[in-house]
PDB file of C-alpha atoms in Angstrom:
ATOM      1  CA  MET C   1      73.458 104.874 105.160  1.00  0.00           C
ATOM      2  CA  ASN C   2      76.423 102.736 106.482  1.00  0.00           C
ATOM      3  CA  THR C   3      79.481 105.169 106.466  1.00  0.00           C
ATOM      4  CA  LYS C   4      82.051 102.666 107.782  1.00  0.00           C
ATOM      5  CA  LEU C   5      84.717 101.623 104.980  1.00  0.00           C
ATOM      6  CA  HIS C   6      84.363  98.005 103.848  1.00  0.00           C
ATOM      7  CA  PHE C   7      87.151  95.974 104.428  1.00  0.00           C
ATOM      8  CA  LYS C   8      89.021  92.506 104.630  1.00  0.00           C
ATOM      9  CA  ASN C   9      91.620  91.748 107.017  1.00  0.00           C
ATOM     10  CA  PHE C  10      94.436  88.983 106.952  1.00  0.00           C
ATOM     11  CA  GLY C  11      96.849  87.598 109.438  1.00  0.00           C
ATOM     12  CA  GLN C  12      97.987  88.724 113.054  1.00  0.00           C
ATOM     13  CA  GLY C  13     100.540  91.206 114.113  1.00  0.00           C
ATOM     14  CA  ASP C  14     100.888  95.044 114.030  1.00  0.00           C
ATOM     15  CA  PRO C  15      98.008  96.520 111.992  1.00  0.00           C
ATOM     16  CA  LEU C  16      98.927  97.174 108.302  1.00  0.00           C
ATOM     17  CA  VAL C  17      96.233  99.419 106.274  1.00  0.00           C
ATOM     18  CA  ILE C  18      96.509  99.210 102.458  1.00  0.00           C
ATOM     19  CA  LEU C  19      94.727 102.113 100.428  1.00  0.00           C
ATOM     20  CA  HIS C  20      93.910 101.574  96.879  1.00  0.00           C
ATOM     21  CA  GLY C  21      94.113 104.099  93.848  1.00  0.00           C
ATOM     22  CA  LEU C  22      91.571 105.766  91.691  1.00  0.00           C
ATOM     23  CA  PHE C  23      89.173 103.174  90.242  1.00  0.00           C
ATOM     24  CA  GLY C  24      90.557 100.537  92.470  1.00  0.00           C
ATOM     25  CA  THR C  25      89.104  98.305  94.963  1.00  0.00           C
ATOM     26  CA  LEU C  26      90.456  96.302  97.905  1.00  0.00           C
ATOM     27  CA  ASP C  27      90.653  93.245  95.831  1.00  0.00           C
ATOM     28  CA  ASN C  28      93.330  94.605  93.625  1.00  0.00           C
ATOM     29  CA  TRP C  29      95.522  93.895  96.751  1.00  0.00           C
ATOM     30  CA  ASN C  30      94.319  90.617  97.783  1.00  0.00           C
ATOM     31  CA  GLY C  31      97.453  88.643  96.843  1.00  0.00           C
ATOM     32  CA  MET C  32      99.723  91.064  98.121  1.00  0.00           C
ATOM     33  CA  ALA C  33      97.859  91.358 101.657  1.00  0.00           C
ATOM     34  CA  LYS C  34      98.018  87.581 102.210  1.00  0.00           C
ATOM     35  CA  ILE C  35     101.581  87.513 101.534  1.00  0.00           C
ATOM     36  CA  LEU C  36     102.112  90.491 104.030  1.00  0.00           C
ATOM     37  CA  SER C  37     100.014  88.785 106.488  1.00  0.00           C
ATOM     38  CA  GLU C  38     102.955  86.454 107.334  1.00  0.00           C
ATOM     39  CA  ARG C  39     104.072  89.572 109.513  1.00  0.00           C
ATOM     40  CA  PHE C  40     101.053  91.874 109.842  1.00  0.00           C
ATOM     41  CA  CYS C  41      97.687  91.917 110.711  1.00  0.00           C
ATOM     42  CA  VAL C  42      96.711  93.300 107.171  1.00  0.00           C
ATOM     43  CA  PHE C  43      93.457  95.547 106.625  1.00  0.00           C
ATOM     44  CA  THR C  44      92.672  96.235 103.075  1.00  0.00           C
ATOM     45  CA  VAL C  45      89.688  98.952 102.682  1.00  0.00           C
ATOM     46  CA  ASP C  46      87.275  99.959  99.839  1.00  0.00           C
ATOM     47  CA  LEU C  47      87.538 103.994  99.894  1.00  0.00           C
ATOM     48  CA  ARG C  48      84.446 105.904  99.724  1.00  0.00           C
ATOM     49  CA  ASN C  49      82.621 105.961  96.185  1.00  0.00           C
ATOM     50  CA  HIS C  50      84.904 102.841  95.253  1.00  0.00           C
ATOM     51  CA  GLY C  51      84.281  99.014  95.676  1.00  0.00           C
ATOM     52  CA  GLN C  52      81.648  98.087  98.128  1.00  0.00           C
ATOM     53  CA  SER C  53      81.874 101.047 100.303  1.00  0.00           C
ATOM     54  CA  PHE C  54      79.345 103.779 100.644  1.00  0.00           C
ATOM     55  CA  HIS C  55      78.593 106.612  97.893  1.00  0.00           C
ATOM     56  CA  ASP C  56      78.620 110.199  98.970  1.00  0.00           C
ATOM     57  CA  ASP C  57      78.519 113.458  97.119  1.00  0.00           C
ATOM     58  CA  GLU C  58      81.895 114.565  98.897  1.00  0.00           C
ATOM     59  CA  MET C  59      85.108 113.380  97.435  1.00  0.00           C
ATOM     60  CA  ASN C  60      88.316 114.940  98.785  1.00  0.00           C
ATOM     61  CA  TYR C  61      91.310 114.051 100.855  1.00  0.00           C
ATOM     62  CA  LYS C  62      89.790 115.879 104.006  1.00  0.00           C
ATOM     63  CA  VAL C  63      86.821 113.741 104.065  1.00  0.00           C
ATOM     64  CA  MET C  64      88.755 110.679 102.987  1.00  0.00           C
ATOM     65  CA  VAL C  65      91.343 111.105 106.140  1.00  0.00           C
ATOM     66  CA  ASN C  66      88.108 111.372 108.311  1.00  0.00           C
ATOM     67  CA  ASP C  67      86.834 108.132 106.967  1.00  0.00           C
ATOM     68  CA  LEU C  68      89.990 106.195 107.678  1.00  0.00           C
ATOM     69  CA  VAL C  69      89.995 107.665 111.374  1.00  0.00           C
ATOM     70  CA  ASP C  70      86.576 106.438 111.944  1.00  0.00           C
ATOM     71  CA  PHE C  71      87.679 102.958 110.297  1.00  0.00           C
ATOM     72  CA  LEU C  72      90.438 102.625 112.734  1.00  0.00           C
ATOM     73  CA  GLN C  73      88.589 103.705 115.712  1.00  0.00           C
ATOM     74  CA  SER C  74      86.056 101.222 114.960  1.00  0.00           C
ATOM     75  CA  GLU C  75      88.470  98.546 114.742  1.00  0.00           C
ATOM     76  CA  TRP C  76      90.144  99.496 117.787  1.00  0.00           C
ATOM     77  CA  ILE C  77      93.351 100.251 115.894  1.00  0.00           C
ATOM     78  CA  TYR C  78      95.453 102.924 117.853  1.00  0.00           C
ATOM     79  CA  GLU C  79      98.701 102.591 115.650  1.00  0.00           C
ATOM     80  CA  CYS C  80      99.279 101.209 112.389  1.00  0.00           C
ATOM     81  CA  HIS C  81     101.594 101.005 109.322  1.00  0.00           C
ATOM     82  CA  LEU C  82     100.197 102.564 106.065  1.00  0.00           C
ATOM     83  CA  ILE C  83     100.571 101.547 102.351  1.00  0.00           C
ATOM     84  CA  GLY C  84      99.093 103.712  99.606  1.00  0.00           C
ATOM     85  CA  HIS C  85      99.008 103.623  95.891  1.00  0.00           C
ATOM     86  CA  SER C  86      98.400 106.448  93.730  1.00  0.00           C
ATOM     87  CA  MET C  87      95.241 108.305  95.089  1.00  0.00           C
ATOM     88  CA  GLY C  88      95.648 105.858  98.133  1.00  0.00           C
ATOM     89  CA  GLY C  89      99.090 107.123  98.342  1.00  0.00           C
ATOM     90  CA  LYS C  90      98.111 110.791  98.491  1.00  0.00           C
ATOM     91  CA  LEU C  91      95.459 109.748 101.184  1.00  0.00           C
ATOM     92  CA  ALA C  92      98.355 108.059 103.137  1.00  0.00           C
ATOM     93  CA  MET C  93     100.483 110.886 102.997  1.00  0.00           C
ATOM     94  CA  GLN C  94      97.647 113.268 104.318  1.00  0.00           C
ATOM     95  CA  PHE C  95      96.611 110.886 106.831  1.00  0.00           C
ATOM     96  CA  ALA C  96     100.197 110.499 108.151  1.00  0.00           C
ATOM     97  CA  CYS C  97     100.826 114.441 108.238  1.00  0.00           C
ATOM     98  CA  ASP C  98      97.535 114.897 110.083  1.00  0.00           C
ATOM     99  CA  ASN C  99      97.749 111.697 112.500  1.00  0.00           C
ATOM    100  CA  SER C 100     101.650 111.267 112.936  1.00  0.00           C
ATOM    101  CA  ASP C 101     100.812 109.703 116.414  1.00  0.00           C
ATOM    102  CA  ILE C 102      98.736 106.876 114.623  1.00  0.00           C
ATOM    103  CA  VAL C 103     101.316 106.073 111.672  1.00  0.00           C
ATOM    104  CA  LYS C 104     104.099 104.267 112.562  1.00  0.00           C
ATOM    105  CA  SER C 105     105.429 103.911 109.050  1.00  0.00           C
ATOM    106  CA  LEU C 106     104.561 104.931 105.615  1.00  0.00           C
ATOM    107  CA  VAL C 107     105.064 103.416 102.035  1.00  0.00           C
ATOM    108  CA  VAL C 108     103.807 105.324  99.094  1.00  0.00           C
ATOM    109  CA  SER C 109     103.726 103.771  95.896  1.00  0.00           C
ATOM    110  CA  ASP C 110     104.375 105.754  92.576  1.00  0.00           C
ATOM    111  CA  ILE C 111     102.874 109.160  93.669  1.00  0.00           C
ATOM    112  CA  SER C 112     104.223 112.199  95.255  1.00  0.00           C
ATOM    113  CA  PRO C 113     102.478 115.164  97.315  1.00  0.00           C
ATOM    114  CA  LYS C 114     102.574 117.448  94.357  1.00  0.00           C
ATOM    115  CA  LYS C 115      99.703 118.481  92.186  1.00  0.00           C
ATOM    116  CA  TYR C 116      99.226 116.735  88.888  1.00  0.00           C
ATOM    117  CA  LYS C 117      97.901 117.255  85.662  1.00  0.00           C
ATOM    118  CA  GLU C 118      94.684 115.646  84.885  1.00  0.00           C
ATOM    119  CA  GLY C 119      95.718 112.637  82.893  1.00  0.00           C
ATOM    120  CA  HIS C 120      92.704 109.955  83.087  1.00  0.00           C
ATOM    121  CA  GLY C 121      90.452 112.110  80.725  1.00  0.00           C
ATOM    122  CA  ASP C 122      90.354 109.520  78.224  1.00  0.00           C
ATOM    123  CA  ILE C 123      89.234 106.942  81.041  1.00  0.00           C
ATOM    124  CA  PHE C 124      86.594 108.975  82.291  1.00  0.00           C
ATOM    125  CA  ASN C 125      85.287 109.844  78.703  1.00  0.00           C
ATOM    126  CA  ALA C 126      85.146 106.343  77.789  1.00  0.00           C
ATOM    127  CA  LEU C 127      83.328 105.259  81.188  1.00  0.00           C
ATOM    128  CA  ASN C 128      80.765 108.103  80.868  1.00  0.00           C
ATOM    129  CA  SER C 129      79.964 107.099  77.138  1.00  0.00           C
ATOM    130  CA  ILE C 130      78.828 103.842  77.969  1.00  0.00           C
ATOM    131  CA  ASP C 131      75.036 103.569  78.578  1.00  0.00           C
ATOM    132  CA  LEU C 132      74.781 100.747  81.069  1.00  0.00           C
ATOM    133  CA  GLU C 133      70.892 100.526  80.547  1.00  0.00           C
ATOM    134  CA  THR C 134      71.721  98.964  77.418  1.00  0.00           C
ATOM    135  CA  VAL C 135      74.285  96.458  78.297  1.00  0.00           C
ATOM    136  CA  THR C 136      73.122  92.962  78.329  1.00  0.00           C
ATOM    137  CA  LYS C 137      76.387  91.218  78.921  1.00  0.00           C
ATOM    138  CA  ARG C 138      79.837  92.078  80.429  1.00  0.00           C
ATOM    139  CA  SER C 139      81.569  91.601  77.064  1.00  0.00           C
ATOM    140  CA  ASP C 140      79.576  94.699  75.639  1.00  0.00           C
ATOM    141  CA  VAL C 141      81.615  96.680  77.851  1.00  0.00           C
ATOM    142  CA  GLN C 142      84.661  95.081  77.480  1.00  0.00           C
ATOM    143  CA  ASN C 143      84.301  95.438  73.596  1.00  0.00           C
ATOM    144  CA  VAL C 144      83.674  99.107  73.877  1.00  0.00           C
ATOM    145  CA  LEU C 145      86.788  99.710  75.922  1.00  0.00           C
ATOM    146  CA  GLU C 146      89.084  97.523  73.907  1.00  0.00           C
ATOM    147  CA  SER C 147      87.772  99.314  70.729  1.00  0.00           C
ATOM    148  CA  LEU C 148      88.787 102.635  72.077  1.00  0.00           C
ATOM    149  CA  GLY C 149      92.474 101.324  72.327  1.00  0.00           C
ATOM    150  CA  PHE C 150      93.086 100.837  76.239  1.00  0.00           C
ATOM    151  CA  GLU C 151      95.677  98.337  77.065  1.00  0.00           C
ATOM    152  CA  PRO C 152      94.409  94.740  77.943  1.00  0.00           C
ATOM    153  CA  ALA C 153      95.596  95.556  81.781  1.00  0.00           C
ATOM    154  CA  ILE C 154      93.546  98.749  81.916  1.00  0.00           C
ATOM    155  CA  VAL C 155      90.527  96.863  80.533  1.00  0.00           C
ATOM    156  CA  LEU C 156      90.694  94.040  83.024  1.00  0.00           C
ATOM    157  CA  PHE C 157      91.341  96.539  85.710  1.00  0.00           C
ATOM    158  CA  LEU C 158      88.260  98.644  84.847  1.00  0.00           C
ATOM    159  CA  MET C 159      86.052  95.695  84.134  1.00  0.00           C
ATOM    160  CA  LYS C 160      86.506  94.830  87.906  1.00  0.00           C
ATOM    161  CA  ASN C 161      84.246  97.651  88.777  1.00  0.00           C
ATOM    162  CA  LEU C 162      81.401  96.333  86.683  1.00  0.00           C
ATOM    163  CA  HIS C 163      78.748  94.823  88.688  1.00  0.00           C
ATOM    164  CA  PHE C 164      75.481  93.213  87.766  1.00  0.00           C
ATOM    165  CA  ASN C 165      72.652  94.155  90.188  1.00  0.00           C
ATOM    166  CA  THR C 166      70.147  91.256  90.601  1.00  0.00           C
ATOM    167  CA  ILE C 167      67.311  93.689  92.028  1.00  0.00           C
ATOM    168  CA  THR C 168      67.334  95.878  88.979  1.00  0.00           C
ATOM    169  CA  ASP C 169      68.578  93.333  86.391  1.00  0.00           C
ATOM    170  CA  GLU C 170      71.211  96.010  85.254  1.00  0.00           C
ATOM    171  CA  TYR C 171      74.634  96.267  85.031  1.00  0.00           C
ATOM    172  CA  GLU C 172      76.261  99.169  87.120  1.00  0.00           C
ATOM    173  CA  TRP C 173      79.541 100.481  88.240  1.00  0.00           C
ATOM    174  CA  LYS C 174      80.620  99.824  91.742  1.00  0.00           C
ATOM    175  CA  MET C 175      82.136 102.969  91.653  1.00  0.00           C
ATOM    176  CA  ASN C 176      80.414 106.508  91.993  1.00  0.00           C
ATOM    177  CA  LEU C 177      81.384 107.553  88.304  1.00  0.00           C
ATOM    178  CA  PRO C 178      79.745 110.841  88.394  1.00  0.00           C
ATOM    179  CA  VAL C 179      81.148 111.840  91.725  1.00  0.00           C
ATOM    180  CA  LEU C 180      84.503 110.841  90.807  1.00  0.00           C
ATOM    181  CA  THR C 181      84.115 112.598  87.584  1.00  0.00           C
ATOM    182  CA  LYS C 182      83.282 115.796  89.214  1.00  0.00           C
ATOM    183  CA  ASN C 183      85.900 115.814  91.907  1.00  0.00           C
ATOM    184  CA  TYR C 184      88.562 114.374  89.983  1.00  0.00           C
ATOM    185  CA  PRO C 185      90.768 117.794  89.667  1.00  0.00           C
ATOM    186  CA  GLN C 186      90.769 117.697  93.767  1.00  0.00           C
ATOM    187  CA  LEU C 187      92.011 114.236  93.793  1.00  0.00           C
ATOM    188  CA  MET C 188      94.942 115.294  91.557  1.00  0.00           C
ATOM    189  CA  GLY C 189      95.798 118.161  93.741  1.00  0.00           C
ATOM    190  CA  GLU C 190      98.669 118.902  96.185  1.00  0.00           C
ATOM    191  CA  VAL C 191      98.447 117.414  99.697  1.00  0.00           C
ATOM    192  CA  CYS C 192     100.454 117.855 102.779  1.00  0.00           C
ATOM    193  CA  ALA C 193     101.270 121.578 102.067  1.00  0.00           C
ATOM    194  CA  GLY C 194     103.114 123.386 104.907  1.00  0.00           C
ATOM    195  CA  GLN C 195     102.904 120.142 106.965  1.00  0.00           C
ATOM    196  CA  LYS C 196     105.487 117.459 108.010  1.00  0.00           C
ATOM    197  CA  TYR C 197     105.656 113.565 108.863  1.00  0.00           C
ATOM    198  CA  ASP C 198     109.017 112.368 110.693  1.00  0.00           C
ATOM    199  CA  GLY C 199     108.186 108.615 110.695  1.00  0.00           C
ATOM    200  CA  PRO C 200     109.971 106.141 108.620  1.00  0.00           C
ATOM    201  CA  THR C 201     108.687 106.742 104.928  1.00  0.00           C
ATOM    202  CA  LEU C 202     109.428 104.702 101.767  1.00  0.00           C
ATOM    203  CA  PHE C 203     108.624 106.091  98.219  1.00  0.00           C
ATOM    204  CA  LEU C 204     108.583 103.338  95.514  1.00  0.00           C
ATOM    205  CA  LYS C 205     108.676 104.425  91.760  1.00  0.00           C
ATOM    206  CA  GLY C 206     108.219 102.313  88.844  1.00  0.00           C
ATOM    207  CA  ASP C 207     111.080 102.643  86.424  1.00  0.00           C
ATOM    208  CA  HIS C 208     108.715 102.861  83.357  1.00  0.00           C
ATOM    209  CA  SER C 209     106.607 105.519  85.276  1.00  0.00           C
ATOM    210  CA  ASP C 210     107.098 109.373  85.537  1.00  0.00           C
ATOM    211  CA  TYR C 211     104.742 109.809  88.553  1.00  0.00           C
ATOM    212  CA  ILE C 212     107.686 110.391  90.690  1.00  0.00           C
ATOM    213  CA  THR C 213     110.952 112.092  89.402  1.00  0.00           C
ATOM    214  CA  SER C 214     114.229 113.453  90.844  1.00  0.00           C
ATOM    215  CA  GLU C 215     112.495 117.001  90.670  1.00  0.00           C
ATOM    216  CA  ASP C 216     110.303 115.721  93.370  1.00  0.00           C
ATOM    217  CA  TYR C 217     112.917 114.740  95.841  1.00  0.00           C
ATOM    218  CA  PRO C 218     113.502 118.167  97.413  1.00  0.00           C
ATOM    219  CA  LEU C 219     109.591 118.319  98.044  1.00  0.00           C
ATOM    220  CA  LEU C 220     109.449 114.639  99.433  1.00  0.00           C
ATOM    221  CA  ASP C 221     112.512 115.832 101.881  1.00  0.00           C
ATOM    222  CA  LYS C 222     110.671 118.773 103.055  1.00  0.00           C
ATOM    223  CA  ILE C 223     107.647 117.004 104.089  1.00  0.00           C
ATOM    224  CA  PHE C 224     109.074 113.594 104.941  1.00  0.00           C
ATOM    225  CA  LYS C 225     112.305 114.038 107.205  1.00  0.00           C
ATOM    226  CA  HIS C 226     113.124 110.451 106.885  1.00  0.00           C
ATOM    227  CA  ASN C 227     112.237 109.253 103.654  1.00  0.00           C
ATOM    228  CA  GLN C 228     113.820 107.061 101.118  1.00  0.00           C
ATOM    229  CA  VAL C 229     113.040 106.533  97.600  1.00  0.00           C
ATOM    230  CA  GLN C 230     113.602 103.057  95.593  1.00  0.00           C
ATOM    231  CA  THR C 231     113.026 102.259  91.908  1.00  0.00           C
ATOM    232  CA  VAL C 232     111.270  99.073  91.273  1.00  0.00           C
ATOM    233  CA  LEU C 233     112.513  97.584  87.641  1.00  0.00           C
ATOM    234  CA  ASN C 234     110.293  96.379  85.124  1.00  0.00           C
ATOM    235  CA  SER C 235     107.290  98.208  86.499  1.00  0.00           C
ATOM    236  CA  GLY C 236     105.062 101.222  85.534  1.00  0.00           C
ATOM    237  CA  HIS C 237     102.413 102.837  87.729  1.00  0.00           C
ATOM    238  CA  TRP C 238     101.059  99.691  89.191  1.00  0.00           C
ATOM    239  CA  ILE C 239     104.055  98.504  90.644  1.00  0.00           C
ATOM    240  CA  HIS C 240     102.412  95.866  92.838  1.00  0.00           C
ATOM    241  CA  ALA C 241     100.685  94.225  89.843  1.00  0.00           C
ATOM    242  CA  ASP C 242     103.659  94.686  87.328  1.00  0.00           C
ATOM    243  CA  ASN C 243     106.345  93.306  89.466  1.00  0.00           C
ATOM    244  CA  PRO C 244     105.086  92.071  92.719  1.00  0.00           C
ATOM    245  CA  GLY C 245     108.409  90.207  93.545  1.00  0.00           C
ATOM    246  CA  GLY C 246     110.243  93.487  93.331  1.00  0.00           C
ATOM    247  CA  PHE C 247     107.613  95.407  95.163  1.00  0.00           C
ATOM    248  CA  LEU C 248     107.867  92.979  98.099  1.00  0.00           C
ATOM    249  CA  GLN C 249     111.433  93.034  98.324  1.00  0.00           C
ATOM    250  CA  GLU C 250     111.520  96.656  98.768  1.00  0.00           C
ATOM    251  CA  LEU C 251     108.719  96.396 101.352  1.00  0.00           C
ATOM    252  CA  ASN C 252     110.630  93.621 103.320  1.00  0.00           C
ATOM    253  CA  LYS C 253     113.882  95.576 103.130  1.00  0.00           C
ATOM    254  CA  PHE C 254     112.210  98.625 104.571  1.00  0.00           C
ATOM    255  CA  TYR C 255     110.308  96.669 107.373  1.00  0.00           C
ATOM    256  CA  ASN C 256     113.341  94.785 108.168  1.00  0.00           C
ATOM    257  CA  THR C 257     115.039  98.235 109.242  1.00  0.00           C
ATOM    258  CA  LEU C 258     112.256  98.790 111.413  1.00  0.00           C
ATOM    259  CA  ALA C 259     112.772  95.513 113.252  1.00  0.00           C
ATOM    260  CA  ILE C 260     109.233  94.118 112.520  1.00  0.00           C
ATOM    261  CA  PRO C 261     109.225  90.295 113.023  1.00  0.00           C
TER     262      PRO C 261
END
């Protein structure tokens, strides 16, 4: 089994690695990666059990950190900037705390290190209720998700995981749904407990999201000595999709302070 993370890369410059969230893929970040490639060599990756990367029964931040270490070594990357969203943000924080000598800067999009209540149960229930062996066209799955009341943006996001296997002539999920379902509580757990990262750190929060609140600021200050929190207007949890211009503006302000060309 090939255990190297599937990736794409764009541009030249200092390496910048982007980590997607739960149910996501690297393709969610294509547009942003191409813009950022004007000043970085950008790597987008599919995390394990997502997208085109390998499936494995283990799914926690320890093994995902190891995956990322192996990936960077395979690409001869000794230092990099990190951006992570949601689950990818938790991974980015844990990676930075474990490998502070590698991470030159850290951007975390709409997530904090704290433990979260499990809030994706409706999505897991919906996905697990669909018998893909009976699905004959993509619209069958889309109709089920829409009938369950999911917002159009969520339906579109989830549908990007649906893949037609030309060998078996059946639809299948790109993600490893059984493993994600089983390990979901771990993915919502606390990261960086008792650790620190002293590099420059930017937390971005959506003004319509409650994933980061002012109550989290003491914890952020405790772990991330040089952090700042910026709110992006007109955005929810998926800031980079809801307001890409506002997201990019905050990134550029942050990277300008680091004197990155």
